[in-house]
């Protein structure tokens, strides 16, 4: 049985932790106004990915076989039902190039459309496919790249009828995988203990040890190819050249507890947004030199998993249980 004294000590420790968290957050200046507004969705599924055909027409995917379409730039979304004749799927990724689109998920499923999503066709995947598809990128007419959760990379140039393996050996279980605009991939190991980079033309992943005592949470690329890294505890680092290991010193703009920082999205080459647990959202307008906090989203009852910008005026933040925020350009 816990004594009254033990209860008091526990309460005091929790209170001190909360005070420390609030103090850390308050050390950052707050944005005068937030450009992010919640979008009401007819689903409580966790949104995994979005893609747009043009500035108005787009699609999103998520858990519970969720597939939704917008015709007004993401202000409103409508559910679309697929006859998959199978179990409930978690759709992990979607990507369009013009009217041709691809969607992947687990258990292993690959969908393809050539008419902007009016009709989706299921493409059979080999039972020997290593892992489940977690990422797909439309790279041109009838062409796409697909990545699995163990780091296998495949390419097709005939609308998915045949696939070519781009790496000889899979990476191993991944925490996340991201792609640069020039076709490089970076994958973080499931425990965040190391990461690997793959460049077009290589036949294997290039492994790298993490460069701090903190495990890697996520990694990705800026529009100009500059790499970023998020470590546990809210640490942020940048790398100008992916062929080197000369990372910037770890920066901790707002010391994070719990789930910490989860993703970075670039609105412009210098303006970036960092999302995290418990509605945490940070912004830098000078490439990461200084930071502000967006307090308006702290009341959003969700972890903020991904930040996605399709151009300077079209951006979204995804979260759990149907949470979706849309960027609204400020006057």
mmCIF file of C-alpha atoms in Angstrom:
data_model
loop_
_atom_site.group_PDB
_atom_site.id
_atom_site.type_symbol
_atom_site.label_atom_id
_atom_site.label_comp_id
_atom_site.label_asym_id
_atom_site.label_seq_id
_atom_site.Cartn_x
_atom_site.Cartn_y
_atom_site.Cartn_z
ATOM 1 C CA UNK A 1 0.000 0.000 0.000
ATOM 2 C CA UNK A 2 1.274 3.479 -0.856
ATOM 3 C CA UNK A 3 1.634 5.721 2.188
ATOM 4 C CA UNK A 4 0.434 9.318 2.364
ATOM 5 C CA UNK A 5 4.042 10.471 2.354
ATOM 6 C CA UNK A 6 4.775 8.470 -0.830
ATOM 7 C CA UNK A 7 1.694 9.964 -2.464
ATOM 8 C CA UNK A 8 2.879 13.440 -1.518
ATOM 9 C CA UNK A 9 6.366 12.796 -2.927
ATOM 10 C CA UNK A 10 4.893 11.458 -6.166
ATOM 11 C CA UNK A 11 2.599 14.475 -6.495
ATOM 12 C CA UNK A 12 5.504 16.830 -5.839
ATOM 13 C CA UNK A 13 7.674 15.182 -8.482
ATOM 14 C CA UNK A 14 4.912 15.339 -11.088
ATOM 15 C CA UNK A 15 4.266 18.983 -10.227
ATOM 16 C CA UNK A 16 7.954 19.839 -10.593
ATOM 17 C CA UNK A 17 8.083 18.051 -13.957
ATOM 18 C CA UNK A 18 5.087 19.992 -15.223
ATOM 19 C CA UNK A 19 6.555 23.280 -14.004
ATOM 20 C CA UNK A 20 9.856 22.496 -15.696
ATOM 21 C CA UNK A 21 8.046 21.670 -18.947
ATOM 22 C CA UNK A 22 6.021 24.902 -18.832
ATOM 23 C CA UNK A 23 9.112 26.961 -18.020
ATOM 24 C CA UNK A 24 10.963 25.495 -20.988
ATOM 25 C CA UNK A 25 8.072 26.247 -23.319
ATOM 26 C CA UNK A 26 7.627 29.775 -21.996
ATOM 27 C CA UNK A 27 11.293 30.514 -22.721
ATOM 28 C CA UNK A 28 10.420 30.689 -26.400
ATOM 29 C CA UNK A 29 8.530 33.666 -27.843
ATOM 30 C CA UNK A 30 5.011 32.942 -29.036
ATOM 31 C CA UNK A 31 3.750 33.629 -32.531
ATOM 32 C CA UNK A 32 1.458 36.641 -32.657
ATOM 33 C CA UNK A 33 -1.094 34.611 -34.599
ATOM 34 C CA UNK A 34 -1.316 31.050 -35.871
ATOM 35 C CA UNK A 35 -1.768 30.157 -39.550
ATOM 36 C CA UNK A 36 -3.117 26.690 -38.665
ATOM 37 C CA UNK A 37 -6.828 25.872 -38.499
ATOM 38 C CA UNK A 38 -8.446 22.517 -37.639
ATOM 39 C CA UNK A 39 -10.246 20.640 -40.405
ATOM 40 C CA UNK A 40 -13.349 18.629 -39.498
ATOM 41 C CA UNK A 41 -13.119 15.075 -40.849
ATOM 42 C CA UNK A 42 -15.774 12.373 -40.909
ATOM 43 C CA UNK A 43 -13.349 9.873 -39.394
ATOM 44 C CA UNK A 44 -11.443 9.194 -36.201
ATOM 45 C CA UNK A 45 -8.677 7.389 -38.084
ATOM 46 C CA UNK A 46 -5.094 8.536 -37.754
ATOM 47 C CA UNK A 47 -4.145 10.311 -40.987
ATOM 48 C CA UNK A 48 -0.931 8.888 -42.449
ATOM 49 C CA UNK A 49 -0.306 10.812 -45.665
ATOM 50 C CA UNK A 50 -1.675 13.312 -48.215
ATOM 51 C CA UNK A 51 -1.020 14.072 -51.871
ATOM 52 C CA UNK A 52 -2.383 16.668 -54.297
ATOM 53 C CA UNK A 53 -3.038 16.544 -58.036
ATOM 54 C CA UNK A 54 -3.349 20.333 -58.204
ATOM 55 C CA UNK A 55 -3.911 23.131 -55.703
ATOM 56 C CA UNK A 56 -7.542 22.100 -55.164
ATOM 57 C CA UNK A 57 -7.794 18.373 -55.820
ATOM 58 C CA UNK A 58 -6.161 16.089 -53.284
ATOM 59 C CA UNK A 59 -6.374 12.808 -51.393
ATOM 60 C CA UNK A 60 -5.501 11.548 -47.924
ATOM 61 C CA UNK A 61 -5.109 8.071 -46.448
ATOM 62 C CA UNK A 62 -5.067 6.608 -42.953
ATOM 63 C CA UNK A 63 -5.923 3.759 -40.633
ATOM 64 C CA UNK A 64 -9.164 1.747 -40.940
ATOM 65 C CA UNK A 65 -8.927 1.686 -44.778
ATOM 66 C CA UNK A 66 -9.460 5.468 -44.771
ATOM 67 C CA UNK A 67 -9.375 7.162 -48.171
ATOM 68 C CA UNK A 68 -10.687 10.734 -48.512
ATOM 69 C CA UNK A 69 -10.851 13.287 -51.336
ATOM 70 C CA UNK A 70 -10.946 17.092 -51.429
ATOM 71 C CA UNK A 71 -11.865 19.423 -54.282
ATOM 72 C CA UNK A 72 -11.342 22.712 -52.423
ATOM 73 C CA UNK A 73 -7.734 22.658 -51.331
ATOM 74 C CA UNK A 74 -8.337 20.653 -48.181
ATOM 75 C CA UNK A 75 -11.039 22.785 -46.581
ATOM 76 C CA UNK A 76 -13.499 19.874 -46.761
ATOM 77 C CA UNK A 77 -12.970 16.149 -47.312
ATOM 78 C CA UNK A 78 -15.294 13.342 -48.422
ATOM 79 C CA UNK A 79 -14.892 9.656 -47.613
ATOM 80 C CA UNK A 80 -14.356 7.306 -50.543
ATOM 81 C CA UNK A 81 -15.120 3.599 -50.220
ATOM 82 C CA UNK A 82 -12.969 0.919 -51.840
ATOM 83 C CA UNK A 83 -14.105 -2.616 -52.485
ATOM 84 C CA UNK A 84 -10.948 -4.418 -51.385
ATOM 85 C CA UNK A 85 -12.545 -7.764 -50.440
ATOM 86 C CA UNK A 86 -10.060 -8.147 -47.634
ATOM 87 C CA UNK A 87 -9.246 -7.135 -44.086
ATOM 88 C CA UNK A 88 -9.204 -3.588 -42.793
ATOM 89 C CA UNK A 89 -6.091 -1.854 -44.065
ATOM 90 C CA UNK A 90 -3.808 0.796 -42.718
ATOM 91 C CA UNK A 91 -2.977 2.927 -45.744
ATOM 92 C CA UNK A 92 0.525 4.302 -45.116
ATOM 93 C CA UNK A 93 1.232 6.492 -48.134
ATOM 94 C CA UNK A 94 -0.279 8.061 -51.240
ATOM 95 C CA UNK A 95 1.380 9.901 -54.117
ATOM 96 C CA UNK A 96 0.223 11.526 -57.369
ATOM 97 C CA UNK A 97 1.988 12.690 -60.506
ATOM 98 C CA UNK A 98 -0.688 14.429 -62.533
ATOM 99 C CA UNK A 99 -3.789 12.246 -62.571
ATOM 100 C CA UNK A 100 -1.797 9.069 -61.959
ATOM 101 C CA UNK A 101 -1.694 8.032 -58.322
ATOM 102 C CA UNK A 102 -0.532 5.250 -56.038
ATOM 103 C CA UNK A 103 -1.461 4.174 -52.506
ATOM 104 C CA UNK A 104 0.152 1.497 -50.320
ATOM 105 C CA UNK A 105 -0.579 -0.025 -46.943
ATOM 106 C CA UNK A 106 -0.645 -3.061 -44.720
ATOM 107 C CA UNK A 107 -1.385 -5.914 -44.803
ATOM 108 C CA UNK A 108 0.494 -5.529 -48.090
ATOM 109 C CA UNK A 109 -1.671 -3.670 -50.583
ATOM 110 C CA UNK A 110 -0.937 -1.514 -53.636
ATOM 111 C CA UNK A 111 -3.549 0.624 -55.404
ATOM 112 C CA UNK A 112 -3.169 2.490 -58.702
ATOM 113 C CA UNK A 113 -5.305 5.096 -60.492
ATOM 114 C CA UNK A 114 -4.870 6.799 -63.848
ATOM 115 C CA UNK A 115 -7.899 9.108 -63.687
ATOM 116 C CA UNK A 116 -7.311 11.237 -60.608
ATOM 117 C CA UNK A 117 -8.819 8.681 -58.239
ATOM 118 C CA UNK A 118 -12.190 8.136 -59.914
ATOM 119 C CA UNK A 119 -11.213 4.475 -60.229
ATOM 120 C CA UNK A 120 -8.642 2.581 -58.194
ATOM 121 C CA UNK A 121 -7.226 -0.782 -59.262
ATOM 122 C CA UNK A 122 -5.494 -3.188 -56.934
ATOM 123 C CA UNK A 123 -2.125 -4.464 -58.171
ATOM 124 C CA UNK A 124 -0.961 -7.831 -56.872
ATOM 125 C CA UNK A 125 2.213 -7.889 -54.803
ATOM 126 C CA UNK A 126 4.431 -10.924 -54.442
ATOM 127 C CA UNK A 127 3.978 -12.994 -51.288
ATOM 128 C CA UNK A 128 7.785 -12.897 -51.045
ATOM 129 C CA UNK A 129 7.838 -9.104 -50.754
ATOM 130 C CA UNK A 130 10.063 -8.344 -47.743
ATOM 131 C CA UNK A 131 7.971 -6.356 -45.275
ATOM 132 C CA UNK A 132 4.912 -4.183 -45.804
ATOM 133 C CA UNK A 133 4.863 -1.120 -48.097
ATOM 134 C CA UNK A 134 5.191 2.110 -46.083
ATOM 135 C CA UNK A 135 6.076 4.626 -48.771
ATOM 136 C CA UNK A 136 5.276 5.140 -52.445
ATOM 137 C CA UNK A 137 6.396 7.993 -54.714
ATOM 138 C CA UNK A 138 4.996 8.702 -58.168
ATOM 139 C CA UNK A 139 8.004 9.690 -60.273
ATOM 140 C CA UNK A 140 6.510 9.914 -63.780
ATOM 141 C CA UNK A 141 4.118 8.275 -66.256
ATOM 142 C CA UNK A 142 3.514 4.667 -65.150
ATOM 143 C CA UNK A 143 6.563 4.994 -62.898
ATOM 144 C CA UNK A 144 6.852 4.832 -59.108
ATOM 145 C CA UNK A 145 9.145 3.841 -56.268
ATOM 146 C CA UNK A 146 7.943 1.764 -53.327
ATOM 147 C CA UNK A 147 9.668 1.212 -49.971
ATOM 148 C CA UNK A 148 8.813 -1.400 -47.344
ATOM 149 C CA UNK A 149 9.146 -1.259 -43.570
ATOM 150 C CA UNK A 150 12.400 -3.241 -43.733
ATOM 151 C CA UNK A 151 14.002 -0.875 -46.249
ATOM 152 C CA UNK A 152 13.492 -2.782 -49.488
ATOM 153 C CA UNK A 153 13.238 -0.320 -52.413
ATOM 154 C CA UNK A 154 11.538 -1.185 -55.703
ATOM 155 C CA UNK A 155 10.922 0.689 -58.942
ATOM 156 C CA UNK A 156 8.363 0.205 -61.726
ATOM 157 C CA UNK A 157 8.117 1.778 -65.174
ATOM 158 C CA UNK A 158 5.072 -0.146 -66.401
ATOM 159 C CA UNK A 159 2.299 0.868 -63.995
ATOM 160 C CA UNK A 160 3.219 -1.729 -61.401
ATOM 161 C CA UNK A 161 3.154 -4.860 -63.546
ATOM 162 C CA UNK A 162 6.876 -5.455 -62.951
ATOM 163 C CA UNK A 163 9.154 -4.216 -60.190
ATOM 164 C CA UNK A 164 12.939 -3.937 -60.027
ATOM 165 C CA UNK A 165 14.778 -4.164 -56.696
ATOM 166 C CA UNK A 166 17.059 -1.147 -56.222
ATOM 167 C CA UNK A 167 18.936 -2.556 -53.209
ATOM 168 C CA UNK A 168 20.392 -6.048 -52.837
ATOM 169 C CA UNK A 169 19.643 -6.314 -49.129
ATOM 170 C CA UNK A 170 16.936 -4.741 -47.021
ATOM 171 C CA UNK A 171 17.863 -2.213 -44.343
ATOM 172 C CA UNK A 172 16.170 -3.951 -41.388
ATOM 173 C CA UNK A 173 13.133 -2.815 -39.449
ATOM 174 C CA UNK A 174 12.725 0.943 -39.859
ATOM 175 C CA UNK A 175 11.230 3.626 -37.655
ATOM 176 C CA UNK A 176 10.613 5.868 -40.667
ATOM 177 C CA UNK A 177 11.822 6.488 -44.226
ATOM 178 C CA UNK A 178 11.968 9.827 -46.075
ATOM 179 C CA UNK A 179 12.937 10.799 -49.625
ATOM 180 C CA UNK A 180 14.650 13.880 -51.049
ATOM 181 C CA UNK A 181 13.522 15.652 -54.205
ATOM 182 C CA UNK A 182 16.523 14.184 -56.065
ATOM 183 C CA UNK A 183 15.712 10.598 -55.094
ATOM 184 C CA UNK A 184 17.844 9.949 -52.014
ATOM 185 C CA UNK A 185 16.368 8.057 -49.081
ATOM 186 C CA UNK A 186 17.190 8.172 -45.389
ATOM 187 C CA UNK A 187 15.920 5.476 -43.029
ATOM 188 C CA UNK A 188 16.062 5.415 -39.229
ATOM 189 C CA UNK A 189 16.385 2.083 -37.436
ATOM 190 C CA UNK A 190 13.456 0.906 -35.337
ATOM 191 C CA UNK A 191 15.232 1.734 -32.070
ATOM 192 C CA UNK A 192 16.783 4.944 -33.351
ATOM 193 C CA UNK A 193 20.306 3.685 -32.735
ATOM 194 C CA UNK A 194 21.556 4.319 -36.291
ATOM 195 C CA UNK A 195 20.437 5.547 -39.700
ATOM 196 C CA UNK A 196 21.259 4.720 -43.315
ATOM 197 C CA UNK A 197 21.266 6.654 -46.591
ATOM 198 C CA UNK A 198 20.594 5.342 -50.094
ATOM 199 C CA UNK A 199 21.423 7.304 -53.241
ATOM 200 C CA UNK A 200 20.285 6.537 -56.790
ATOM 201 C CA UNK A 201 22.705 4.103 -58.414
ATOM 202 C CA UNK A 202 23.845 2.461 -55.181
ATOM 203 C CA UNK A 203 22.989 -1.194 -54.620
ATOM 204 C CA UNK A 204 22.978 -1.031 -50.813
ATOM 205 C CA UNK A 205 22.219 1.257 -47.900
ATOM 206 C CA UNK A 206 25.091 3.258 -46.387
ATOM 207 C CA UNK A 207 24.933 2.906 -42.568
ATOM 208 C CA UNK A 208 25.785 5.696 -40.102
ATOM 209 C CA UNK A 209 25.934 5.654 -36.329
ATOM 210 C CA UNK A 210 23.968 8.295 -34.489
ATOM 211 C CA UNK A 211 26.163 11.163 -33.372
ATOM 212 C CA UNK A 212 24.788 11.777 -29.875
ATOM 213 C CA UNK A 213 23.704 9.820 -26.823
ATOM 214 C CA UNK A 214 20.073 10.524 -27.730
ATOM 215 C CA UNK A 215 18.313 8.067 -30.005
ATOM 216 C CA UNK A 216 17.210 9.304 -33.426
ATOM 217 C CA UNK A 217 13.490 10.029 -33.685
ATOM 218 C CA UNK A 218 13.174 11.048 -37.343
ATOM 219 C CA UNK A 219 15.228 12.298 -40.281
ATOM 220 C CA UNK A 220 14.519 13.921 -43.613
ATOM 221 C CA UNK A 221 15.527 16.433 -46.278
ATOM 222 C CA UNK A 222 14.955 20.142 -46.821
ATOM 223 C CA UNK A 223 13.948 21.277 -50.340
ATOM 224 C CA UNK A 224 17.584 22.187 -51.065
ATOM 225 C CA UNK A 225 18.842 18.736 -50.014
ATOM 226 C CA UNK A 226 19.996 19.793 -46.560
ATOM 227 C CA UNK A 227 19.354 17.015 -44.060
ATOM 228 C CA UNK A 228 17.730 17.331 -40.661
ATOM 229 C CA UNK A 229 17.645 15.048 -37.641
ATOM 230 C CA UNK A 230 15.363 14.951 -34.595
ATOM 231 C CA UNK A 231 16.655 13.172 -31.503
ATOM 232 C CA UNK A 232 14.898 12.145 -28.331
ATOM 233 C CA UNK A 233 14.517 14.967 -25.835
ATOM 234 C CA UNK A 234 13.737 17.552 -28.518
ATOM 235 C CA UNK A 235 17.186 17.865 -30.111
ATOM 236 C CA UNK A 236 17.476 19.218 -33.669
ATOM 237 C CA UNK A 237 20.495 18.979 -35.974
ATOM 238 C CA UNK A 238 21.217 19.935 -39.585
ATOM 239 C CA UNK A 239 23.640 18.655 -42.216
ATOM 240 C CA UNK A 240 24.511 20.660 -45.321
ATOM 241 C CA UNK A 241 25.828 17.715 -47.339
ATOM 242 C CA UNK A 242 24.475 14.168 -47.056
ATOM 243 C CA UNK A 243 27.854 12.773 -48.161
ATOM 244 C CA UNK A 244 29.506 13.997 -44.932
ATOM 245 C CA UNK A 245 28.978 13.430 -41.229
ATOM 246 C CA UNK A 246 29.639 17.039 -40.207
ATOM 247 C CA UNK A 247 26.363 17.646 -38.354
ATOM 248 C CA UNK A 248 25.658 20.934 -36.617
ATOM 249 C CA UNK A 249 25.721 21.001 -32.840
ATOM 250 C CA UNK A 250 22.489 19.640 -31.312
ATOM 251 C CA UNK A 251 20.022 22.396 -30.527
ATOM 252 C CA UNK A 252 17.237 22.090 -27.977
ATOM 253 C CA UNK A 253 14.874 25.027 -28.654
ATOM 254 C CA UNK A 254 12.197 23.756 -26.256
ATOM 255 C CA UNK A 255 13.308 20.836 -24.069
ATOM 256 C CA UNK A 256 10.807 18.054 -24.709
ATOM 257 C CA UNK A 257 9.443 15.428 -22.374
ATOM 258 C CA UNK A 258 7.379 12.431 -23.324
ATOM 259 C CA UNK A 259 7.071 11.810 -27.045
ATOM 260 C CA UNK A 260 9.130 14.901 -27.982
ATOM 261 C CA UNK A 261 9.534 16.251 -31.533
ATOM 262 C CA UNK A 262 8.347 14.118 -34.438
ATOM 263 C CA UNK A 263 8.639 15.810 -37.845
ATOM 264 C CA UNK A 264 9.866 18.850 -39.786
ATOM 265 C CA UNK A 265 8.177 20.450 -42.776
ATOM 266 C CA UNK A 266 9.582 23.303 -44.885
ATOM 267 C CA UNK A 267 7.173 25.968 -46.169
ATOM 268 C CA UNK A 268 10.054 27.869 -47.768
ATOM 269 C CA UNK A 269 13.806 27.215 -47.796
ATOM 270 C CA UNK A 270 14.069 29.289 -44.588
ATOM 271 C CA UNK A 271 10.699 28.758 -42.887
ATOM 272 C CA UNK A 272 10.271 25.414 -41.184
ATOM 273 C CA UNK A 273 7.719 23.955 -38.784
ATOM 274 C CA UNK A 274 8.429 21.249 -36.227
ATOM 275 C CA UNK A 275 5.624 19.131 -34.800
ATOM 276 C CA UNK A 276 5.595 16.944 -31.735
ATOM 277 C CA UNK A 277 3.686 15.302 -28.959
ATOM 278 C CA UNK A 278 0.812 16.893 -27.060
ATOM 279 C CA UNK A 279 0.139 19.551 -29.696
ATOM 280 C CA UNK A 280 3.699 20.892 -29.665
ATOM 281 C CA UNK A 281 4.436 23.083 -32.694
ATOM 282 C CA UNK A 282 7.542 25.202 -33.260
ATOM 283 C CA UNK A 283 8.410 27.574 -36.102
ATOM 284 C CA UNK A 284 11.661 29.017 -37.406
ATOM 285 C CA UNK A 285 11.730 31.645 -40.155
ATOM 286 C CA UNK A 286 15.504 31.828 -40.431
ATOM 287 C CA UNK A 287 16.468 28.251 -41.213
ATOM 288 C CA UNK A 288 16.616 27.096 -37.611
ATOM 289 C CA UNK A 289 18.652 29.945 -36.120
ATOM 290 C CA UNK A 290 15.804 31.096 -33.850
ATOM 291 C CA UNK A 291 12.469 29.626 -32.831
ATOM 292 C CA UNK A 292 8.940 30.560 -31.814
ATOM 293 C CA UNK A 293 6.189 28.412 -30.360
ATOM 294 C CA UNK A 294 2.618 28.265 -31.673
ATOM 295 C CA UNK A 295 0.550 28.118 -28.464
ATOM 296 C CA UNK A 296 -2.805 28.004 -30.269
ATOM 297 C CA UNK A 297 -2.451 24.321 -31.122
ATOM 298 C CA UNK A 298 -1.428 23.190 -27.634
ATOM 299 C CA UNK A 299 -5.108 22.584 -26.905
ATOM 300 C CA UNK A 300 -5.376 20.183 -29.841
ATOM 301 C CA UNK A 301 -5.860 16.802 -28.102
ATOM 302 C CA UNK A 302 -3.392 14.962 -30.307
ATOM 303 C CA UNK A 303 0.209 14.218 -31.027
ATOM 304 C CA UNK A 304 1.172 15.986 -34.260
ATOM 305 C CA UNK A 305 2.892 13.379 -36.396
ATOM 306 C CA UNK A 306 3.647 14.929 -39.781
ATOM 307 C CA UNK A 307 4.081 18.353 -41.395
ATOM 308 C CA UNK A 308 3.472 18.397 -45.162
ATOM 309 C CA UNK A 309 3.783 21.367 -47.531
ATOM 310 C CA UNK A 310 2.928 21.029 -51.221
ATOM 311 C CA UNK A 311 3.687 24.694 -51.943
ATOM 312 C CA UNK A 312 4.001 27.848 -49.850
ATOM 313 C CA UNK A 313 0.230 28.182 -49.470
ATOM 314 C CA UNK A 314 -0.809 24.524 -49.252
ATOM 315 C CA UNK A 315 0.229 22.768 -46.062
ATOM 316 C CA UNK A 316 -1.150 20.298 -43.526
ATOM 317 C CA UNK A 317 -0.297 18.767 -40.167
ATOM 318 C CA UNK A 318 -1.603 15.297 -39.362
ATOM 319 C CA UNK A 319 -2.386 13.805 -35.979
ATOM 320 C CA UNK A 320 -4.165 10.951 -34.293
ATOM 321 C CA UNK A 321 -7.900 10.242 -34.144
ATOM 322 C CA UNK A 322 -8.811 12.256 -37.235
ATOM 323 C CA UNK A 323 -6.765 15.352 -36.375
ATOM 324 C CA UNK A 324 -5.869 17.473 -39.393
ATOM 325 C CA UNK A 325 -4.657 21.087 -39.437
ATOM 326 C CA UNK A 326 -4.577 23.217 -42.596
ATOM 327 C CA UNK A 327 -2.237 26.111 -43.303
ATOM 328 C CA UNK A 328 -4.058 29.367 -44.038
ATOM 329 C CA UNK A 329 -1.933 32.146 -45.508
ATOM 330 C CA UNK A 330 -1.927 35.217 -43.290
ATOM 331 C CA UNK A 331 -2.538 38.711 -44.660
#
